[in-house]
Short mmCIF file of C-alpha atoms and ligand atoms in Angstrom, two decimals:
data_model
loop_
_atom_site.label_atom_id
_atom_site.label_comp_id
_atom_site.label_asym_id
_atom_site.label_seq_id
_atom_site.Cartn_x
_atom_site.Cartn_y
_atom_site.Cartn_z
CA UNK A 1 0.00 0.00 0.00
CA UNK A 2 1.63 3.29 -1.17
CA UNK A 3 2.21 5.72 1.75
CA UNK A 4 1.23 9.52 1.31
CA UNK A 5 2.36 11.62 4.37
CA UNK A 6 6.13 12.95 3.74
CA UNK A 7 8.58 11.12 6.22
CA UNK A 8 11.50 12.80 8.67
CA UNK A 9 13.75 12.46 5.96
CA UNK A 10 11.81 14.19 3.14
CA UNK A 11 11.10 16.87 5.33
CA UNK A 12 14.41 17.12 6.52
CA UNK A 13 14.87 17.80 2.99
CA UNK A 14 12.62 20.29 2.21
CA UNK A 15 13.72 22.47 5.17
CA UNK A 16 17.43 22.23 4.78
CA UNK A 17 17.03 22.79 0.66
CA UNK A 18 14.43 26.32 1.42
CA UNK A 19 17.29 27.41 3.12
CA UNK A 20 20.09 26.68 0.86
CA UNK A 21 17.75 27.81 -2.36
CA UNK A 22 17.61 31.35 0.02
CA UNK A 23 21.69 31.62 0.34
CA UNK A 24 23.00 29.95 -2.47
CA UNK A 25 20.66 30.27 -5.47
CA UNK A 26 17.73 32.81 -5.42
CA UNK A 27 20.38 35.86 -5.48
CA UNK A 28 22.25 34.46 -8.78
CA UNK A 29 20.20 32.25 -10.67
CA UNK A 30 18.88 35.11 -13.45
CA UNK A 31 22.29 36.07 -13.87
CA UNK A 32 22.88 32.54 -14.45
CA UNK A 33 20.74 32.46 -16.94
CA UNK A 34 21.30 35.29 -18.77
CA UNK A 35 24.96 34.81 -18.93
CA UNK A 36 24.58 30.85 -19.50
CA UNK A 37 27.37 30.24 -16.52
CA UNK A 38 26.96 26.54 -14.77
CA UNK A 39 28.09 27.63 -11.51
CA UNK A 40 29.80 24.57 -10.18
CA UNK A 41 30.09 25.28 -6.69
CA UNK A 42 26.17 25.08 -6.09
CA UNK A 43 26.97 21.55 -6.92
CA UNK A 44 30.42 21.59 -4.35
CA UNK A 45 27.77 22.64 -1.80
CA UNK A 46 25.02 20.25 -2.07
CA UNK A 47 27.32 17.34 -2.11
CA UNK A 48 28.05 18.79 1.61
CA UNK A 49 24.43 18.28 1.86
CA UNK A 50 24.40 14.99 0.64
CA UNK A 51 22.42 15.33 -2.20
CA UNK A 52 24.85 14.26 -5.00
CA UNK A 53 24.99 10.69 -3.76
CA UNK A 54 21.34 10.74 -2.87
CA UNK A 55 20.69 7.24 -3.72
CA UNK A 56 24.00 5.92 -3.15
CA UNK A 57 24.20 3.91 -0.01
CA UNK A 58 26.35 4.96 3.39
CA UNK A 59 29.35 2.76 2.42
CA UNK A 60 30.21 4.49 -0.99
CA UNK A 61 29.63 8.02 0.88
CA UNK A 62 26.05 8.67 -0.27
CA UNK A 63 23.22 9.08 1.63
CA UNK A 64 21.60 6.01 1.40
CA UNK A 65 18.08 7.41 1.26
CA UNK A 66 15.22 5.89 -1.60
CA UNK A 67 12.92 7.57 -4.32
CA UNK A 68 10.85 9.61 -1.90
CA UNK A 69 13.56 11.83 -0.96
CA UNK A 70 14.71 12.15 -4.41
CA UNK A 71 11.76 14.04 -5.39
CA UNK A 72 11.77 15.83 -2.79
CA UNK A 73 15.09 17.07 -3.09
CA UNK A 74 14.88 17.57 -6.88
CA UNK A 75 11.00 19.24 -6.55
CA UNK A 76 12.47 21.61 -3.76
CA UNK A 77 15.70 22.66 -6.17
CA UNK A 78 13.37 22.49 -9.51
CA UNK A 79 10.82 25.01 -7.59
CA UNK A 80 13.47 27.55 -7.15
CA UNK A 81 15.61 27.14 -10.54
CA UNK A 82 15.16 24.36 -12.99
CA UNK A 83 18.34 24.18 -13.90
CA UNK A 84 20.27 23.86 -10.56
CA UNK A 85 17.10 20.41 -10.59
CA UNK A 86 18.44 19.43 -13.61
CA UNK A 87 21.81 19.63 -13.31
CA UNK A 88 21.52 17.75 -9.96
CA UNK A 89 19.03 14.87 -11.35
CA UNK A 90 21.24 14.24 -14.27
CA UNK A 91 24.42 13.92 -12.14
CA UNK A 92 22.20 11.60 -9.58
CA UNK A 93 20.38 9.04 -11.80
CA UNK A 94 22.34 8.88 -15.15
CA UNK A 95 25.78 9.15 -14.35
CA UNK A 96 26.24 8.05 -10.65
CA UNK A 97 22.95 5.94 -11.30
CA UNK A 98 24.50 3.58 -13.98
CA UNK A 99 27.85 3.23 -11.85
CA UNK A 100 25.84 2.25 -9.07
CA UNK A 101 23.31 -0.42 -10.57
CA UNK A 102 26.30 -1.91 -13.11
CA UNK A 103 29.41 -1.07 -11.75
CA UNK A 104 31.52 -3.77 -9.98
CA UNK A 105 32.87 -3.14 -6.67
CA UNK A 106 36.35 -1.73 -7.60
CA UNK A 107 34.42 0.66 -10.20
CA UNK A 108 31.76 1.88 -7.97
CA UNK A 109 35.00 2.01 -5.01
CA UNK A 110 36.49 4.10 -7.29
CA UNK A 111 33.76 6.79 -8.58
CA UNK A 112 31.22 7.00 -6.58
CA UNK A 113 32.77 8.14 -3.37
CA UNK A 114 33.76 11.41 -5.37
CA UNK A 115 30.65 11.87 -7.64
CA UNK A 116 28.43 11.46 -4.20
CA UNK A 117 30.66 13.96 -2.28
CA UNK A 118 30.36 16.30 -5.24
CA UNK A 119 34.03 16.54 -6.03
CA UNK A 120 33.47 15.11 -9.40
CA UNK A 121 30.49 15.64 -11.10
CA UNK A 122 29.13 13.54 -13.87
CA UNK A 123 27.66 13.24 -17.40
CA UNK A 124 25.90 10.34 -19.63
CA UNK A 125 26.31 9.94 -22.85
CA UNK A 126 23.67 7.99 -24.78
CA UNK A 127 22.46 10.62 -27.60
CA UNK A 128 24.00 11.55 -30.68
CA UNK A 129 23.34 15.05 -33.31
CA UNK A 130 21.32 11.83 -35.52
CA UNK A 131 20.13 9.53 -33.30
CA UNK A 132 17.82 10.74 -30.14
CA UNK A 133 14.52 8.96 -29.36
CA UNK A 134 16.42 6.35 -32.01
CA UNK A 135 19.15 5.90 -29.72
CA UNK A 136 20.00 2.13 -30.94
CA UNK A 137 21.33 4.12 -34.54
CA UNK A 138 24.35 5.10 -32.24
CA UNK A 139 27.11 5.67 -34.84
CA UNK A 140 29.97 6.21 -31.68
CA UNK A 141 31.87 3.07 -32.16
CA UNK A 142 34.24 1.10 -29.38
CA UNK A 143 36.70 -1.39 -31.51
CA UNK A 144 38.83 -3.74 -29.51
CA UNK A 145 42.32 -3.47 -29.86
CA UNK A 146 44.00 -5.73 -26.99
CA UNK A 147 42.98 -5.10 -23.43
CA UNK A 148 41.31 -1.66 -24.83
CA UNK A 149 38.38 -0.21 -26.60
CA UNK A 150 39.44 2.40 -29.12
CA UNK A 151 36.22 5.20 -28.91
CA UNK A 152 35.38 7.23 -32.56
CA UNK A 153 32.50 9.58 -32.44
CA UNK A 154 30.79 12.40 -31.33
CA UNK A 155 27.64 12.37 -28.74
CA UNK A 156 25.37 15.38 -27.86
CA UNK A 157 23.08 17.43 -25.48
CA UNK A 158 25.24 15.87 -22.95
CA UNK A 159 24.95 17.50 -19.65
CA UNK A 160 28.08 18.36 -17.91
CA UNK A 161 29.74 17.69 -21.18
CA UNK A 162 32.71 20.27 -20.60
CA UNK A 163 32.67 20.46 -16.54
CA UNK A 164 31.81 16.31 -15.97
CA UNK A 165 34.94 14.93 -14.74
CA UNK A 166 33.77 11.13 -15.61
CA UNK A 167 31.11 10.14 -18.05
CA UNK A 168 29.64 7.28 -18.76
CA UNK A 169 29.19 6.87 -22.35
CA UNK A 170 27.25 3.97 -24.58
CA UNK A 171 29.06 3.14 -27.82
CA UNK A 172 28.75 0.56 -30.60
CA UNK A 173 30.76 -2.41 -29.77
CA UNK A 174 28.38 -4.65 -32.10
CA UNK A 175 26.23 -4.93 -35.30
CA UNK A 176 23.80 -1.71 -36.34
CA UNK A 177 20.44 -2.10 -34.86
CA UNK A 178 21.52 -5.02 -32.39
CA UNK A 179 20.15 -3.89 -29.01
CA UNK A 180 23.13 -6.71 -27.66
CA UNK A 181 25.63 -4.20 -29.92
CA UNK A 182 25.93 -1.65 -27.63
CA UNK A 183 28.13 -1.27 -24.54
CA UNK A 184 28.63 1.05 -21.63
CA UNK A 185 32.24 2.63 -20.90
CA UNK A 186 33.44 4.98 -17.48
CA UNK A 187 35.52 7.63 -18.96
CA UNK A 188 37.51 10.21 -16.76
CA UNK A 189 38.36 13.37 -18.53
CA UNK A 190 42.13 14.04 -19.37
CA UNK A 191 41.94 10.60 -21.19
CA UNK A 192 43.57 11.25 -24.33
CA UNK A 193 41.35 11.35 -27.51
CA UNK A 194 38.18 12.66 -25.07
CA UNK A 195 37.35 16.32 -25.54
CA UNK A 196 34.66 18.36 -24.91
CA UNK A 197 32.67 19.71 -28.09
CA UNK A 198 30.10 23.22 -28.80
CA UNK A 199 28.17 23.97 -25.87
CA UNK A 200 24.76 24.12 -26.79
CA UNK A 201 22.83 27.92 -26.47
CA UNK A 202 19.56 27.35 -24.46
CA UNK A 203 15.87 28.54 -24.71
CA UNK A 204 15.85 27.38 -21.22
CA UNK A 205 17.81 25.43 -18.30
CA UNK A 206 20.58 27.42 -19.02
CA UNK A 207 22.49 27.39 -16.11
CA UNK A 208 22.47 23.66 -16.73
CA UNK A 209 25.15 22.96 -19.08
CA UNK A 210 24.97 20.94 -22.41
CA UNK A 211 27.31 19.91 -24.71
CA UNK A 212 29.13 17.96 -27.06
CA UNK A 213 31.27 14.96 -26.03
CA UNK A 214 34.01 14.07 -28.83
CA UNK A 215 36.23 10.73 -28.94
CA UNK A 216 38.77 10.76 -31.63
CA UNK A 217 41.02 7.84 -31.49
CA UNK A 218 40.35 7.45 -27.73
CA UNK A 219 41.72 3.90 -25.62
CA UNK A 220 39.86 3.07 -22.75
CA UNK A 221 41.31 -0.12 -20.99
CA UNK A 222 38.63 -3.45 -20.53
CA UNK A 223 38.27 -2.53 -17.19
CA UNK A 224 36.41 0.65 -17.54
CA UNK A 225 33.74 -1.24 -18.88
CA UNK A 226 30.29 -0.87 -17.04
CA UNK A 227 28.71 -4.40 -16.25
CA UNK A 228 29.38 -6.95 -19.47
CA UNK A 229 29.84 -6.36 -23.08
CA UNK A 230 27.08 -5.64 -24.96
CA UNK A 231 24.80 -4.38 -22.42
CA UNK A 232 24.69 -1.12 -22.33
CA UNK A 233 21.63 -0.22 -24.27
CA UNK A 234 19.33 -2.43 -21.75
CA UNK A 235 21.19 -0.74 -19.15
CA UNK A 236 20.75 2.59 -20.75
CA UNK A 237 17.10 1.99 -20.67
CA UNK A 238 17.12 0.74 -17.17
CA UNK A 239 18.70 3.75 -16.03
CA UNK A 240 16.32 6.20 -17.81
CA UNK A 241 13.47 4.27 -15.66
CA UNK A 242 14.93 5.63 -12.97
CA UNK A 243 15.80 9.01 -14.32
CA UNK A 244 12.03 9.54 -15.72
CA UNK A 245 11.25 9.77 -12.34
CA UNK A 246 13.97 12.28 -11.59
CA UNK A 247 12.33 14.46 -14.22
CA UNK A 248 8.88 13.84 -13.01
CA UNK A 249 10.36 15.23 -9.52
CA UNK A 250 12.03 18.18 -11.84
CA UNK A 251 8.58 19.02 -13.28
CA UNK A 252 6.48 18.95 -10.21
CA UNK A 253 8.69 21.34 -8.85
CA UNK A 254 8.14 23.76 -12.05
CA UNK A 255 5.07 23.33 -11.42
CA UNK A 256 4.95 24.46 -8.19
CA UNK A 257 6.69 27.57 -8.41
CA UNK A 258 4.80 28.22 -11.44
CA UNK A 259 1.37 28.17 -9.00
CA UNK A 260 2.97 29.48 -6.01
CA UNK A 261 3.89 32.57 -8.00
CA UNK A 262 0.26 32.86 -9.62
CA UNK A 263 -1.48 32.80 -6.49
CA UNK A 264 0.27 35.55 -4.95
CA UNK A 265 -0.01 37.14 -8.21
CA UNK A 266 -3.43 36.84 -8.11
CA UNK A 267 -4.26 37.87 -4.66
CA UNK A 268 -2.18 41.07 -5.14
CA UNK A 269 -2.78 42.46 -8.58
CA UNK A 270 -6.17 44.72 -8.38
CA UNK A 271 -8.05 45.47 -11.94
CA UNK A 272 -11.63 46.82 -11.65
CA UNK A 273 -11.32 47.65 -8.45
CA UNK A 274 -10.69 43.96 -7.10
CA UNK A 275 -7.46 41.22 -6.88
CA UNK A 276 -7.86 39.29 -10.21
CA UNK A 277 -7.90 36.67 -7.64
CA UNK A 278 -12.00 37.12 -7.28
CA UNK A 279 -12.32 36.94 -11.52
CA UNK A 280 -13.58 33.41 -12.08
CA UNK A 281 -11.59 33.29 -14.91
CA UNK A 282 -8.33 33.57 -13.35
CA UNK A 283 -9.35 31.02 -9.93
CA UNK A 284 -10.30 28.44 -12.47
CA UNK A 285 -7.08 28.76 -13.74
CA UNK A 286 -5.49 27.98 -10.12
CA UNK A 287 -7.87 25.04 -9.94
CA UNK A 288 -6.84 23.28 -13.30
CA UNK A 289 -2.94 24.02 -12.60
CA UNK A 290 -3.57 22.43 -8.63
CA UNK A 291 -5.54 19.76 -9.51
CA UNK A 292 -3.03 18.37 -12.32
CA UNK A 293 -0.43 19.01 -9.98
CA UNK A 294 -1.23 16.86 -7.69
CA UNK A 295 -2.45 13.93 -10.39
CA UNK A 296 1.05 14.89 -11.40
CA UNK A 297 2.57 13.75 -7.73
CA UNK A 298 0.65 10.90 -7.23
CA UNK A 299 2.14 9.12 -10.72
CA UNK A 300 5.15 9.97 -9.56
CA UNK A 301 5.13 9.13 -5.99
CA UNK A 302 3.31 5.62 -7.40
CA UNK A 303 6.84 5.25 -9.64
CA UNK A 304 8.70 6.44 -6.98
CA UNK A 305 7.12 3.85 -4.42
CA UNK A 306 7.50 0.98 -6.76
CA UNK A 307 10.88 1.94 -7.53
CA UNK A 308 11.90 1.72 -3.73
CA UNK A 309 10.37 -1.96 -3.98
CA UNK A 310 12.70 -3.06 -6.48
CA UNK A 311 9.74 -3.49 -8.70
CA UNK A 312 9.54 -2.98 -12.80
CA UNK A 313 8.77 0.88 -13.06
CA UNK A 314 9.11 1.54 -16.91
CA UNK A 315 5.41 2.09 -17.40
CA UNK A 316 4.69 4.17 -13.92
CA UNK A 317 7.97 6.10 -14.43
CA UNK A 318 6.93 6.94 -18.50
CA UNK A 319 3.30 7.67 -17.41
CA UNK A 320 5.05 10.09 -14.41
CA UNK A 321 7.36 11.70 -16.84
CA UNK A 322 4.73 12.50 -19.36
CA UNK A 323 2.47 13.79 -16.91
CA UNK A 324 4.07 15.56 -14.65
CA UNK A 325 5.99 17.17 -17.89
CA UNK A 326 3.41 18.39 -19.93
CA UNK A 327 1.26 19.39 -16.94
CA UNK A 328 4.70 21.64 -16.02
CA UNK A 329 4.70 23.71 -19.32
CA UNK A 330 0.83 23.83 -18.85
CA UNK A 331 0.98 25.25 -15.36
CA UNK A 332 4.11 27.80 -16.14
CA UNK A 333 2.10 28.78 -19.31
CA UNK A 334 -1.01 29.51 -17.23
CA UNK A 335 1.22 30.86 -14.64
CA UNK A 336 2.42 34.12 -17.63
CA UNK A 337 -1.05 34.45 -18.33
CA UNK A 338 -2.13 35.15 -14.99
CA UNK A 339 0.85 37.55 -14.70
CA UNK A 340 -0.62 39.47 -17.81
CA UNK A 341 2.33 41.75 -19.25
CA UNK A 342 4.63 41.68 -16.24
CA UNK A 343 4.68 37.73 -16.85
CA UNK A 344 6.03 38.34 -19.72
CA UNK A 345 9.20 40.31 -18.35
CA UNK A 346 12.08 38.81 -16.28
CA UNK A 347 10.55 41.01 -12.94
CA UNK A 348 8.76 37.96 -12.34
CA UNK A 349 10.02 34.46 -12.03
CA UNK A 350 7.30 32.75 -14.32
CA UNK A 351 9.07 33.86 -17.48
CA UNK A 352 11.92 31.33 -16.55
CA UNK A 353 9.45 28.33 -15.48
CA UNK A 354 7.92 28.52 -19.12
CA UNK A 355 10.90 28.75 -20.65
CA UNK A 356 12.83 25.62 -18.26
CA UNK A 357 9.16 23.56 -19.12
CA UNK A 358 9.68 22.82 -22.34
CA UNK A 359 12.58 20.19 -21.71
CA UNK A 360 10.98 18.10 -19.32
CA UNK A 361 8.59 17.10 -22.27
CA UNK A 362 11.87 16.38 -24.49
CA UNK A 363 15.19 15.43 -22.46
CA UNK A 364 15.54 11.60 -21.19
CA UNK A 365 12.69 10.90 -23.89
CA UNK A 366 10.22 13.07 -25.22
CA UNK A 367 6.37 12.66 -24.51
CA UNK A 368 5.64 10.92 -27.60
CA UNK A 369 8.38 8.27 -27.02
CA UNK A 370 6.77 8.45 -22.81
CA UNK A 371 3.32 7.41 -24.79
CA UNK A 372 5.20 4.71 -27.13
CA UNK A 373 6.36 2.88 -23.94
CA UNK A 374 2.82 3.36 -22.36
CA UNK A 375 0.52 2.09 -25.28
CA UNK A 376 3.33 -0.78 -26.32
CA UNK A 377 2.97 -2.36 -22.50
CA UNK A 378 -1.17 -2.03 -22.73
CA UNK A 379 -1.25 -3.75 -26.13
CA UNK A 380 1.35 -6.39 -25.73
C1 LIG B 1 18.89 20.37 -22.04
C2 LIG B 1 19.08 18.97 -22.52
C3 LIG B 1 19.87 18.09 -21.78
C4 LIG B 1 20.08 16.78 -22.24
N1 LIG B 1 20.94 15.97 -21.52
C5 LIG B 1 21.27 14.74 -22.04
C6 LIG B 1 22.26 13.93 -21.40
O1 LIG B 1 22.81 14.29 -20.34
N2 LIG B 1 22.60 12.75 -21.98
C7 LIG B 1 22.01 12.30 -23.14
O2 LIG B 1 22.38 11.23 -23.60
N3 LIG B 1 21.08 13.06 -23.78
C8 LIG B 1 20.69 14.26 -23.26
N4 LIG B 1 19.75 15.06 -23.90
C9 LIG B 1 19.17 14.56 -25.16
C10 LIG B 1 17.70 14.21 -25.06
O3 LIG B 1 17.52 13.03 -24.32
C11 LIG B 1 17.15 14.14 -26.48
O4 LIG B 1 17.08 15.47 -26.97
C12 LIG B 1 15.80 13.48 -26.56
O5 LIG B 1 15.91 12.12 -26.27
C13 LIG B 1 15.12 13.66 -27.93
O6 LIG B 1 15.98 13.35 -28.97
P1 LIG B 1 16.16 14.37 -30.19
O7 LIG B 1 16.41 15.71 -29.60
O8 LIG B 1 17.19 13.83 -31.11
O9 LIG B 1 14.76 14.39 -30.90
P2 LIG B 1 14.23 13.40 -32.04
O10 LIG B 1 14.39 12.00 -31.59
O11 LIG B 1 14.82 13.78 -33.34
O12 LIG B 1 12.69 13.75 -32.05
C14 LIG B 1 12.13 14.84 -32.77
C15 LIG B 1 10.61 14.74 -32.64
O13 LIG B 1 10.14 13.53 -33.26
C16 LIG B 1 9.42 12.76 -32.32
N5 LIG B 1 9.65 11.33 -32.56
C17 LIG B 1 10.83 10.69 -32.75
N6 LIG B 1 10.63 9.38 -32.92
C18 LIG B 1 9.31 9.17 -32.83
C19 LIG B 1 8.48 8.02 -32.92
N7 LIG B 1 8.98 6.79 -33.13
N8 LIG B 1 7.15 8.18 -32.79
C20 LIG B 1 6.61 9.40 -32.57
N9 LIG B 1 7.35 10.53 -32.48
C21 LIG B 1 8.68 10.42 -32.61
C22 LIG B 1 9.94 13.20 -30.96
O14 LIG B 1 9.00 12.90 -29.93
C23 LIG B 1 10.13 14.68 -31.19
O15 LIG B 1 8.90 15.34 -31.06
C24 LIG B 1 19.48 16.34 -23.44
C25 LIG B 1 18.66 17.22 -24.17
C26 LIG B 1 18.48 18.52 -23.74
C27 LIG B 1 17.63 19.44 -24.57
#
């Protein structure tokens, strides 16, 4: 039976992040954005907090904790600043998160002490500038050569591309459309042959930062392979299971702000000699935005609890992720109509949530590829 009420930990969370958000991100995060800086030592500090090893257990120096306080913690961050959320969910479930569930123990001894603590933080490379709902079409090939993999190719929209200091990264190590052709490497940067590419210039989340990860002629010894060869594509989608849910989190806290915001708004802006709050018009509005909100929570608290059981979440987690994503850039494009004109300049923080929306209905698989997964489960 799925639990509702928050626990000690999750509110643990909540107070300790409203207070961080206060010192260490409301002051900077438009100039952030404007300026497109990924200010890495938001992400120093909330490895002090624990949150960059969130679901990594006590003996690799993470905080051991489940699902529930993951979306807390990323709802909390995504409320204030999407892209601080982002940033932070991509570093959790993608990179850390496919160390953690494939890794053996020297590899996860190794990384995950440092990505948890926040010294290092990571990227995942699975998409390429031709192939990104088709991710099996990888072109980024790994050819044997002795005890090491030689990596050719180029991957994009990578987050942390130019400041991760490991990626993981899925190349071809097989046949062209063989879903047992594909195969998961750990690669530190300074390895010779791996550079960082173009950094991508963002509608939105753009204090997260994207970018290109190149490989030219790059050797990577056996041992930095994740798990066996071959499996990295089933592991990929394993991993994005989990990180739908991290999204989810990331849009329900869009969301939020995005309503929080509006019913101030409301209450405080007068026309015709009354808030706009009393307009029917405008409280309907705050009832549609609540009510999918919280449909919006309770798919992904369902995907979170399920998760925390060690059960199969791929349907719960896609039907979360679309969800909670497109009832984000609903809500945040509510939220600038509420705000009239002013919504519609940077004086007001709803400008950013519509803008940050949009990617939760595209990055770790768009809405359309969410309903592929959905409808292929009910008709199989
Ligand atoms: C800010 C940001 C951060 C990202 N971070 C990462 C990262 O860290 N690591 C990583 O590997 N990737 C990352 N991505 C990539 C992201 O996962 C892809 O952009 C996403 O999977 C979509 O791929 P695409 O952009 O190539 O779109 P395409 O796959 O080209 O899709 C274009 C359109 O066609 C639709 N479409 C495609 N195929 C079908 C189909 N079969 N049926 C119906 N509709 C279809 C899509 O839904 C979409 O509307 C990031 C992207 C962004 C924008």
């Amino acid at each position: 039976m799925m639990e509702f009420s928050e626990n000690e930990n999750q509110k643990m969370i909540r107070d300790m992040l409203r207070d961080f958000c206060d010192k260490h991100i409301r002051p900077k995060l438009m100039e952030w954005d404007e300026s497109q800086t990924f200010p890495r030592e938001v992400f120093t500090e909330l490895g002090k907090l624990g949150l960059m090893g969130v679901l990594v257990p006590e003996e690799y120096g993470g905080s051991g904790f489940g699902y529930l306080e993951y979306v807390t913690a990323i709802t909390e961050l995504g409320k204030v600043c999407g892209s601080i959320g982002l940033s932070m969910a991509a570093h959790n479930s993608l990179c850390t998160g496919h160390i953690l569930q494939f890794g053996n123990e020297e590899q996860k001894r190794k990384y995950l002490p440092k990505l948890a603590s926040g010294e290092w933080i990571g990227a995942w490379g699975l998409t390429e500038a031709n192939t990104g709902s088709d991710a099996m079409r990888m072109k980024c090939v790994a050819q044997q050569d002795g005890d090491y993999y030689v990596l050719n190719g180029t991957k994009n929209w990578i987050t942390h591309g130019i400041s991760g200091e490991v990626a993981v990264v899925l190349a071809r190590t097989g046949e062209l459309l063989d879903s047992r052709g594909i195969t998961a490497f750990v690669v530190e940067r300074g390895t010779p042959g791996f550079m960082a590419g173009k950094k991508e210039n963002k509608l939105g989340m753009r204090a997260s930062e994207t970018a290109e990860l190149i490989f030219d002629n790059c050797r990577i010894h056996k041992s930095q392979v994740l798990g066996n060869v071959g499996d990295g594509f089933i592991q990929a989608m394993k991993v994005l299971d989990g990180g739908r849910i991290s999204i989810a989190a990331l849009s329900l806290g869009i969301g939020k702000g995005a309503i929080e915001a509006s019913i101030k708004y409301a209450k405080e802006r007068h026309q015709f000699g009354q808030p706009i709050a009393n307009f029917q018009a405008i409280s309907f509005k705050l009832a549609d935005m609540k009510t999918r909100y919280e449909a919006a929570e309770l798919l992904t608290l369902q995907a979170a609890d399920l998760k925390n059981r060690g059960e199969k979440v791929t349907v719960q987690s896609a039907m979360a992720k679309y969800y909670a994503s497109e009832m984000c850039v609903y809500a945040s494009t509510e939220a600038i109509q509420i705000h009239g004109g002013y919504g519609y300049t940077k004086d007001f923080p709803v400008e950013k949530f519509y803008r940050d929306s949009k990617l939760c209905t595209i990055g770790e698989g768009t809405s359309e590829i969410q309903k592929l997964v959905i409808a292929k489960n009910l008709l199989s």
